[in-house]
Coordinates of N, CA and C in Angstrom, one line a residue:
M6 N 51.6 33.0 -68.9 CA 51.2 32.6 -67.7 C 49.9 32.2 -68.1
N7 N 50.0 30.4 -68.9 CA 49.0 29.7 -68.9 C 47.7 30.8 -69.9
G8 N 48.1 31.7 -70.3 CA 46.9 32.4 -71.0 C 46.0 33.6 -70.1
H9 N 46.7 33.4 -69.0 CA 46.0 34.4 -67.9 C 46.5 35.8 -68.3
E10 N 45.8 36.8 -68.5 CA 46.2 38.3 -68.5 C 46.7 38.4 -66.9
M11 N 47.9 39.0 -67.1 CA 48.7 39.4 -65.7 C 48.4 40.9 -65.2
T12 N 47.9 40.8 -64.1 CA 47.9 42.2 -63.4 C 48.9 42.4 -62.7
L13 N 50.1 43.4 -63.2 CA 51.2 43.9 -62.8 C 51.2 44.7 -61.4
V14 N 50.1 45.9 -61.8 CA 50.2 46.5 -60.5 C 48.8 46.3 -59.8
R15 N 49.0 46.4 -58.5 CA 48.1 46.1 -57.2 C 47.9 47.0 -56.3
D16 N 47.1 47.5 -55.8 CA 46.8 48.6 -54.7 C 46.8 48.0 -53.3
S17 N 47.0 46.7 -53.3 CA 46.9 46.1 -52.0 C 47.6 44.4 -52.0
L18 N 47.9 43.7 -50.9 CA 48.3 42.7 -50.6 C 47.3 41.6 -51.4
N19 N 46.2 42.1 -51.5 CA 44.9 41.0 -51.8 C 45.3 40.4 -53.1
G20 N 45.0 39.0 -53.3 CA 45.4 38.3 -54.4 C 46.2 37.1 -54.2
K21 N 46.6 36.6 -55.4 CA 48.0 35.4 -55.6 C 49.1 36.0 -55.6
W22 N 50.4 35.5 -55.5 CA 51.3 35.9 -55.2 C 52.6 35.0 -55.6
L23 N 53.4 35.1 -56.3 CA 54.4 33.7 -56.6 C 55.7 34.3 -56.1
L24 N 56.3 33.2 -55.4 CA 57.7 33.5 -54.7 C 58.7 33.5 -56.0
D25 N 59.3 34.7 -55.8 CA 60.2 35.0 -56.8 C 61.6 34.2 -56.5
R26 N 62.1 33.4 -57.3 CA 63.5 32.5 -57.0 C 64.8 33.5 -57.3
N27 N 64.7 34.4 -58.0 CA 65.9 35.2 -58.6 C 66.1 36.5 -57.9
R28 N 65.7 36.5 -56.5 CA 65.7 37.6 -55.8 C 65.9 37.3 -54.4
G29 N 66.4 38.0 -53.6 CA 66.1 37.9 -52.2 C 67.0 36.4 -51.6
N30 N 66.5 35.7 -50.6 CA 66.7 34.7 -50.0 C 65.2 33.6 -50.4
P31 N 65.0 33.2 -51.2 CA 63.5 32.4 -51.4 C 63.7 31.0 -50.7
S32 N 64.9 30.6 -50.3 CA 65.1 29.3 -49.6 C 64.8 29.8 -47.8
V33 N 63.9 28.5 -47.3 CA 63.9 29.1 -46.0 C 64.4 28.0 -45.2
L34 N 65.9 27.8 -45.8 CA 66.8 26.7 -45.1 C 67.0 27.2 -43.7
G35 N 67.7 28.4 -43.4 CA 68.1 28.9 -42.5 C 67.3 29.0 -41.2
F36 N 65.7 29.4 -41.8 CA 64.4 29.6 -40.9 C 64.4 28.0 -40.3
L37 N 64.2 26.8 -41.1 CA 64.1 25.8 -40.6 C 65.2 25.4 -39.8
E38 N 66.4 25.6 -39.9 CA 67.7 25.2 -39.2 C 67.6 25.8 -37.8
T39 N 66.9 26.7 -37.8 CA 66.6 27.8 -36.6 C 65.5 27.2 -35.7
M40 N 64.7 26.6 -36.3 CA 63.6 26.0 -35.8 C 64.2 24.7 -35.1
G41 N 64.9 24.2 -35.9 CA 65.2 22.8 -35.1 C 64.8 21.5 -36.1
V42 N 64.2 21.8 -36.8 CA 63.9 20.7 -37.7 C 64.9 19.8 -38.6
S43 N 64.6 18.6 -38.5 CA 65.7 17.6 -39.2 C 66.2 18.0 -40.4
P44 N 67.3 17.5 -40.5 CA 67.9 17.8 -41.8 C 67.3 17.0 -43.0
L45 N 66.7 15.8 -42.9 CA 65.9 15.0 -43.5 C 64.7 15.9 -44.1
A46 N 64.3 16.7 -43.2 CA 62.7 17.2 -43.7 C 63.1 18.3 -44.2
I47 N 64.3 19.0 -43.7 CA 64.6 20.0 -44.7 C 65.3 20.0 -46.0
E48 N 65.9 19.0 -46.1 CA 66.1 18.3 -47.5 C 65.2 17.9 -48.4
A49 N 64.0 17.4 -47.7 CA 62.7 17.3 -48.8 C 62.2 18.9 -48.9
N50 N 61.9 19.6 -48.2 CA 61.5 20.8 -48.2 C 62.3 21.5 -49.4
E51 N 63.6 21.7 -49.4 CA 64.2 22.2 -50.1 C 64.0 21.8 -51.9
K52 N 64.1 20.5 -51.5 CA 64.0 20.0 -53.3 C 62.3 20.5 -53.6
G53 N 61.3 20.1 -52.9 CA 60.4 20.6 -53.3 C 60.0 21.7 -53.6
D54 N 60.8 22.9 -52.7 CA 60.7 24.2 -53.2 C 61.2 24.6 -54.4
A55 N 62.8 23.9 -54.7 CA 63.3 24.1 -56.1 C 62.7 23.3 -57.0
D56 N 61.8 22.3 -57.0 CA 60.8 22.1 -58.3 C 59.7 22.7 -58.6
H57 N 58.9 23.3 -57.7 CA 57.6 23.6 -57.7 C 57.6 25.1 -57.2
D58 N 56.4 25.7 -57.8 CA 56.3 27.1 -57.1 C 55.4 27.2 -56.0
T59 N 56.0 28.0 -55.0 CA 55.5 28.8 -53.9 C 54.4 29.8 -54.2
I60 N 53.3 29.8 -54.0 CA 52.2 30.9 -54.0 C 51.5 30.9 -52.8
H61 N 51.3 32.4 -52.5 CA 50.6 32.8 -51.4 C 49.1 33.6 -52.0
D62 N 48.1 33.1 -51.4 CA 47.0 33.4 -51.8 C 46.4 34.4 -50.6
I63 N 46.8 36.0 -50.7 CA 46.2 36.7 -49.7 C 44.7 37.4 -49.7
T64 N 43.7 37.3 -48.6 CA 42.9 38.3 -48.5 C 42.9 39.0 -46.9
L65 N 43.0 40.1 -47.5 CA 43.3 41.3 -46.1 C 42.2 42.5 -46.1
T66 N 41.3 42.7 -45.1 CA 40.4 43.4 -45.1 C 40.8 44.5 -43.7
Q67 N 40.1 45.0 -43.5 CA 40.4 46.3 -42.6 C 40.3 45.3 -41.1
T68 N 39.5 44.3 -40.9 CA 39.5 43.5 -39.8 C 40.2 42.1 -39.9
N69 N 40.2 41.4 -41.1 CA 40.6 40.2 -41.0 C 41.9 39.7 -42.0
Y70 N 42.7 38.7 -41.7 CA 43.9 38.3 -42.6 C 43.4 37.2 -42.9
T71 N 44.0 36.5 -44.1 CA 43.8 35.1 -44.3 C 44.8 34.8 -45.4
I72 N 45.6 33.8 -45.2 CA 46.6 33.6 -46.3 C 46.7 32.0 -46.2
K73 N 46.6 31.6 -47.5 CA 46.8 30.2 -48.1 C 48.0 30.1 -48.4
K74 N 49.0 29.3 -48.1 CA 50.4 29.4 -48.4 C 50.6 27.8 -49.3
L75 N 50.8 28.0 -50.5 CA 50.6 26.6 -51.4 C 52.1 26.5 -51.9
S76 N 52.4 25.1 -51.4 CA 53.9 24.6 -52.5 C 53.5 23.2 -52.8
R77 N 54.7 22.7 -53.4 CA 54.7 21.2 -53.3 C 54.6 20.6 -52.1
V78 N 55.8 21.3 -51.1 CA 55.4 20.3 -49.7 C 54.7 20.6 -48.7
N79 N 54.2 21.9 -48.4 CA 53.3 22.1 -47.3 C 51.9 22.9 -47.9
D80 N 51.0 23.0 -47.7 CA 49.9 24.0 -47.8 C 49.5 24.2 -46.7
M81 N 49.6 25.3 -46.0 CA 49.0 26.1 -45.2 C 47.9 27.3 -45.0
I82 N 47.0 27.3 -43.9 CA 46.2 28.3 -44.1 C 46.1 28.7 -42.4
L83 N 46.2 30.4 -43.1 CA 46.1 31.2 -41.5 C 45.0 32.0 -41.7
D84 N 44.0 32.1 -40.7 CA 42.8 33.0 -40.7 C 42.4 33.5 -39.5
V85 N 42.7 34.7 -39.1 CA 42.8 35.4 -37.9 C 42.2 37.0 -38.2
T86 N 41.5 37.1 -37.4 CA 41.2 38.8 -36.7 C 42.2 39.4 -36.7
L87 N 42.3 40.8 -37.0 CA 43.5 41.9 -36.8 C 43.3 42.1 -35.5
G88 N 44.4 42.0 -34.6 CA 44.4 42.6 -33.1 C 43.9 41.9 -32.1
D89 N 43.5 40.4 -32.7 CA 43.0 39.6 -31.6 C 43.9 38.2 -31.8
E90 N 44.6 38.0 -30.7 CA 45.6 36.9 -30.3 C 44.9 35.7 -30.6
Q91 N 45.1 34.7 -31.6 CA 44.8 33.4 -31.6 C 45.4 32.2 -31.1
V92 N 45.2 31.7 -30.3 CA 45.6 30.5 -29.5 C 45.2 29.5 -30.1
K93 N 45.9 28.5 -30.5 CA 45.8 27.2 -31.4 C 46.7 26.0 -30.5
P94 N 45.9 25.0 -30.1 CA 46.7 23.5 -30.0 C 47.2 23.2 -30.8
L95 N 48.5 22.5 -30.4 CA 49.2 21.6 -31.8 C 49.4 20.3 -31.0
L96 N 49.0 19.3 -32.0 CA 49.2 17.7 -31.5 C 50.7 17.4 -31.9
P97 N 51.3 16.4 -31.4 CA 50.6 15.8 -30.2 C 51.0 16.8 -28.8
G98 N 50.4 16.3 -28.0 CA 50.4 17.0 -26.4 C 49.9 18.1 -26.3
D99 N 50.3 18.9 -25.5 CA 49.5 20.1 -25.0 C 50.2 21.4 -25.6
R100 N 50.9 21.7 -26.7 CA 51.7 22.4 -27.1 C 50.8 23.5 -27.8
I101 N 51.1 24.7 -27.2 CA 50.5 26.1 -27.8 C 51.1 26.8 -28.9
K102 N 50.3 27.4 -30.2 CA 50.8 28.4 -30.8 C 49.9 29.8 -30.8
R103 N 50.7 30.9 -30.6 CA 50.1 31.9 -30.5 C 50.3 32.7 -31.5
T104 N 49.2 33.3 -32.1 CA 49.5 34.4 -33.3 C 48.6 35.6 -32.9
L105 N 49.4 36.7 -33.3 CA 48.7 38.0 -33.7 C 49.1 38.7 -34.8
A106 N 48.1 39.2 -35.6 CA 48.3 39.8 -36.6 C 47.6 41.3 -36.7
T107 N 48.5 42.3 -37.2 CA 48.0 43.6 -37.0 C 48.5 44.1 -38.7
S108 N 47.7 45.3 -38.7 CA 47.8 46.1 -40.4 C 47.7 47.2 -40.1
E109 N 48.8 48.0 -40.8 CA 48.6 49.8 -40.9 C 47.7 50.0 -42.1
H110 N 48.0 49.1 -42.9 CA 46.9 49.6 -44.4 C 46.9 48.2 -45.2
L111 N 46.1 48.4 -46.1 CA 45.9 47.1 -47.2 C 47.1 46.6 -47.7
G112 N 48.5 47.1 -47.5 CA 49.6 47.0 -48.2 C 50.5 46.4 -47.2
H113 N 50.0 45.9 -46.2 CA 51.0 45.9 -45.0 C 50.2 45.0 -44.2
V114 N 50.8 43.8 -43.5 CA 50.8 43.1 -42.4 C 51.7 42.4 -41.5
L115 N 51.5 42.2 -40.1 CA 52.9 42.1 -39.6 C 51.8 40.8 -38.7
I116 N 52.6 39.7 -38.5 CA 52.4 38.6 -38.1 C 53.2 38.2 -36.8
V117 N 53.0 38.0 -35.7 CA 53.8 37.5 -34.6 C 53.3 36.2 -34.2
S118 N 54.3 35.4 -34.1 CA 53.9 34.0 -33.0 C 55.2 33.4 -32.5
S119 N 54.1 32.6 -31.5 CA 55.2 31.9 -30.8 C 54.9 30.7 -30.5
M120 N 55.5 29.7 -31.1 CA 55.3 28.4 -31.1 C 56.5 27.2 -30.8
P121 N 55.9 26.1 -30.4 CA 56.9 25.2 -30.1 C 57.8 24.7 -31.1
T122 N 59.1 24.6 -31.0 CA 60.2 23.8 -32.0 C 60.3 22.4 -31.6
M123 N 61.5 21.6 -32.4 CA 61.9 20.4 -32.1 C 62.9 20.8 -30.7
N124 N 63.2 21.8 -30.2 CA 63.9 22.1 -29.0 C 63.9 23.1 -28.4
G125 N 62.7 23.6 -28.2 CA 62.4 24.6 -27.5 C 60.9 25.6 -28.1
V126 N 61.0 26.4 -27.9 CA 59.9 27.9 -28.5 C 60.8 28.9 -29.3
A127 N 59.9 29.0 -30.4 CA 60.7 30.2 -31.4 C 59.6 31.4 -31.3
R128 N 60.1 32.6 -31.5 CA 59.3 33.6 -32.1 C 59.4 33.8 -33.4
V129 N 58.4 34.2 -34.0 CA 58.4 34.3 -35.4 C 57.7 35.9 -36.0
T130 N 58.6 36.6 -36.7 CA 58.0 37.7 -36.9 C 57.9 37.8 -38.5
D131 N 56.9 38.0 -39.1 CA 56.7 37.8 -40.4 C 55.8 38.7 -41.1
E132 N 56.4 39.9 -41.7 CA 56.0 41.2 -42.3 C 55.9 41.2 -43.7
K133 N 54.9 41.8 -43.9 CA 55.1 41.7 -45.5 C 54.2 43.3 -45.8
H134 N 55.1 43.7 -47.0 CA 55.3 45.0 -47.3 C 54.8 45.3 -49.0
L135 N 53.9 45.8 -49.5 CA 53.6 46.3 -50.7 C 54.2 47.0 -51.4
L136 N 54.9 47.1 -52.2 CA 55.7 48.0 -53.0 C 55.8 48.3 -54.6
Q137 N 55.8 49.4 -54.8 CA 55.7 49.5 -56.3 C 57.1 49.5 -57.0
E138 N 57.4 49.2 -58.0 CA 58.8 49.4 -58.7 C 58.8 49.1 -60.3
T139 N 59.7 49.6 -60.6 CA 59.8 49.6 -62.2 C 60.4 48.4 -62.8
A140 N 60.1 47.4 -63.6 CA 60.5 46.1 -63.9 C 61.7 46.7 -65.0
M141 N 62.7 45.9 -65.3 CA 63.8 46.2 -66.1 C 63.5 46.6 -67.5
D142 N 62.2 46.0 -67.9 CA 61.7 46.8 -69.4 C 61.3 48.0 -69.0
G143 N 60.8 48.6 -67.8 CA 60.1 50.0 -68.0 C 59.0 49.7 -67.4
T144 N 58.3 48.4 -67.2 CA 57.1 48.3 -66.9 C 56.9 48.4 -65.6
P145 N 55.6 49.2 -65.0 CA 55.6 49.3 -63.7 C 54.7 48.1 -62.8
R146 N 55.1 47.8 -61.7 CA 54.9 46.7 -61.2 C 54.5 46.4 -59.7
S147 N 53.8 45.6 -59.3 CA 53.8 45.5 -57.5 C 54.4 44.4 -57.4
I148 N 55.2 44.1 -56.2 CA 55.8 43.0 -55.6 C 55.3 43.4 -54.2
Y149 N 55.5 42.0 -53.5 CA 55.6 42.5 -52.0 C 56.8 41.7 -51.2
V150 N 57.3 42.1 -50.5 CA 58.5 41.9 -49.7 C 58.1 41.0 -48.5
Q151 N 58.6 40.0 -48.1 CA 58.3 39.5 -46.8 C 59.7 39.5 -45.9
K152 N 59.8 39.8 -45.0 CA 60.6 39.9 -43.8 C 60.5 38.7 -43.0
L153 N 60.9 37.5 -42.8 CA 60.9 36.7 -42.1 C 61.6 36.3 -40.9
T154 N 61.6 36.4 -39.5 CA 62.5 36.6 -38.4 C 62.0 35.5 -37.4
I155 N 63.1 34.5 -37.5 CA 62.8 33.8 -35.9 C 64.0 34.1 -34.8
V156 N 63.7 33.8 -34.0 CA 64.2 33.6 -32.6 C 63.9 32.4 -31.8
N157 N 65.1 31.7 -32.0 CA 64.9 30.0 -31.3 C 65.3 30.7 -29.7
E158 N 64.5 30.6 -28.8 CA 64.8 31.1 -27.6 C 65.1 30.2 -26.6
S159 N 65.5 28.9 -27.0 CA 66.2 27.8 -26.3 C 67.4 27.6 -26.8
T160 N 67.8 27.8 -28.0 CA 69.1 27.8 -28.7 C 70.0 29.4 -28.3
L161 N 68.7 30.4 -28.5 CA 69.4 31.8 -28.8 C 70.0 32.1 -30.4
T162 N 69.5 31.0 -31.0 CA 69.9 31.6 -32.4 C 69.0 32.0 -33.3
S163 N 69.1 33.1 -33.9 CA 68.2 33.8 -35.0 C 68.5 33.6 -36.3
N164 N 67.4 34.2 -37.4 CA 67.6 33.7 -38.7 C 66.7 35.0 -39.4
V165 N 67.0 35.7 -40.4 CA 66.2 36.5 -41.2 C 66.0 36.2 -42.5
T166 N 65.1 36.1 -43.1 CA 65.0 35.6 -44.6 C 64.0 36.6 -45.2
T167 N 64.6 37.3 -46.3 CA 63.8 37.9 -47.0 C 63.3 37.7 -48.2
R168 N 62.1 37.7 -48.8 CA 61.4 36.6 -49.8 C 60.7 38.1 -50.5
Y169 N 60.8 37.8 -52.1 CA 60.0 38.8 -52.9 C 58.8 37.6 -53.7
F170 N 57.8 38.4 -53.6 CA 56.9 37.7 -54.4 C 56.0 38.7 -55.4
L171 N 55.6 38.1 -56.9 CA 55.3 39.0 -57.9 C 53.6 38.3 -57.8
P172 N 53.0 39.4 -58.5 CA 52.0 39.2 -58.7 C 51.5 37.6 -59.6
F173 N 50.3 37.2 -59.5 CA 50.1 35.6 -60.2 C 48.4 35.4 -60.6
E174 N 48.4 34.8 -61.5 CA 47.1 34.7 -61.4 C 47.2 33.3 -62.4
G175 N 46.5 32.3 -61.9 CA 46.4 30.9 -62.1 C 46.0 30.0 -61.0
E176 N 46.3 28.7 -61.2 CA 46.2 27.6 -60.2 C 47.6 27.2 -59.7
A177 N 47.8 26.9 -58.8 CA 48.9 26.5 -58.2 C 48.9 24.7 -58.5
A178 N 50.4 24.1 -58.6 CA 50.6 22.5 -59.1 C 49.9 22.2 -57.8
P179 N 49.7 20.5 -57.7 CA 49.0 20.1 -56.6 C 50.1 20.1 -55.8
T180 N 50.0 19.5 -54.5 CA 50.9 19.3 -53.5 C 51.4 18.0 -53.3
A181 N 52.2 17.7 -52.6 CA 52.5 16.2 -52.8 C 51.7 15.3 -52.0
L182 N 51.6 14.3 -51.7 CA 50.8 13.2 -50.9 C 51.3 13.4 -49.4
T183 N 52.7 14.0 -49.5 CA 53.0 14.2 -48.1 C 52.4 15.0 -47.4
A184 N 52.0 16.0 -48.0 CA 51.4 17.5 -47.6 C 49.5 17.1 -47.4
G185 N 49.2 15.7 -47.6 CA 47.8 15.3 -47.4 C 47.2 15.9 -46.3
G186 N 47.6 15.7 -45.0 CA 47.5 16.2 -43.8 C 46.4 17.9 -43.9
N187 N 47.4 18.4 -44.4 CA 47.4 19.8 -44.9 C 46.1 19.8 -45.6
K188 N 46.2 18.9 -46.8 CA 45.0 19.1 -47.9 C 43.7 18.6 -46.9
K189 N 43.5 18.2 -46.0 CA 42.2 17.6 -45.3 C 41.9 18.8 -44.5
R190 N 42.9 19.6 -43.9 CA 42.6 20.7 -43.1 C 42.2 21.9 -43.9
E191 N 42.9 22.0 -45.2 CA 42.3 22.9 -46.3 C 40.7 22.5 -46.7
R192 N 40.4 21.3 -46.8 CA 39.0 21.1 -47.0 C 38.2 21.3 -45.9
Y193 N 38.5 21.1 -44.8 CA 37.8 21.2 -43.4 C 37.6 22.7 -43.4
Y194 N 38.6 23.6 -43.6 CA 38.4 25.0 -43.6 C 37.3 25.5 -44.7
D195 N 37.4 25.4 -46.0 CA 36.9 25.4 -46.9 C 35.2 25.2 -46.8
K196 N 35.2 24.0 -46.0 CA 33.7 23.4 -45.7 C 33.4 24.4 -44.6
A197 N 34.0 24.7 -43.8 CA 33.8 25.7 -42.7 C 33.1 27.1 -43.1
Q198 N 34.0 27.4 -44.2 CA 33.5 29.1 -44.9 C 32.3 28.8 -45.9
G199 N 31.7 27.7 -45.8 CA 30.7 27.3 -46.7 C 31.2 27.4 -48.4
K200 N 32.2 27.0 -48.4 CA 32.8 26.6 -49.9 C 32.7 25.3 -50.4
P201 N 32.3 25.0 -51.5 CA 32.0 23.6 -52.0 C 33.3 22.7 -52.2

């Protein structure tokens, strides 16, 4: 990995994680279809995800959860206080996204969201678990399993996507220019956190 020594065993979800494209359901196609995203946007997302790595950079404490989701198509930051519902207006209009994160321990987090979609409202449950396993070569390693469940309350459709992430050290490739709005949000977030 670019000369970086890889720490394969972790005792928490903290750190960077790389999506394992060879295991589970690495594609979020079903999730996006259930949300009512346009076929053209889904195609762009699928192409971007196929060509570039998806990395989650997680910071989990007893009181806070922050995740930076880094991909070619979309960079996103979620920063919440555990146990406190976050209510966030979405543009355009007066749409509201509600998010509540809880954690049983530093190897687990559960995020429950309610958000407007292209055709109504969706309930999303995103559960992350740290697991220890033995790799094919006999080496112990940590993975984290993400179970992403969406229920579209308007269409009564649902989808469950299970994705696996491996420990990662290094930098993510830059996002596409189409994710520029997200890059502006990231710079704003970093500035608010006192980062250069």
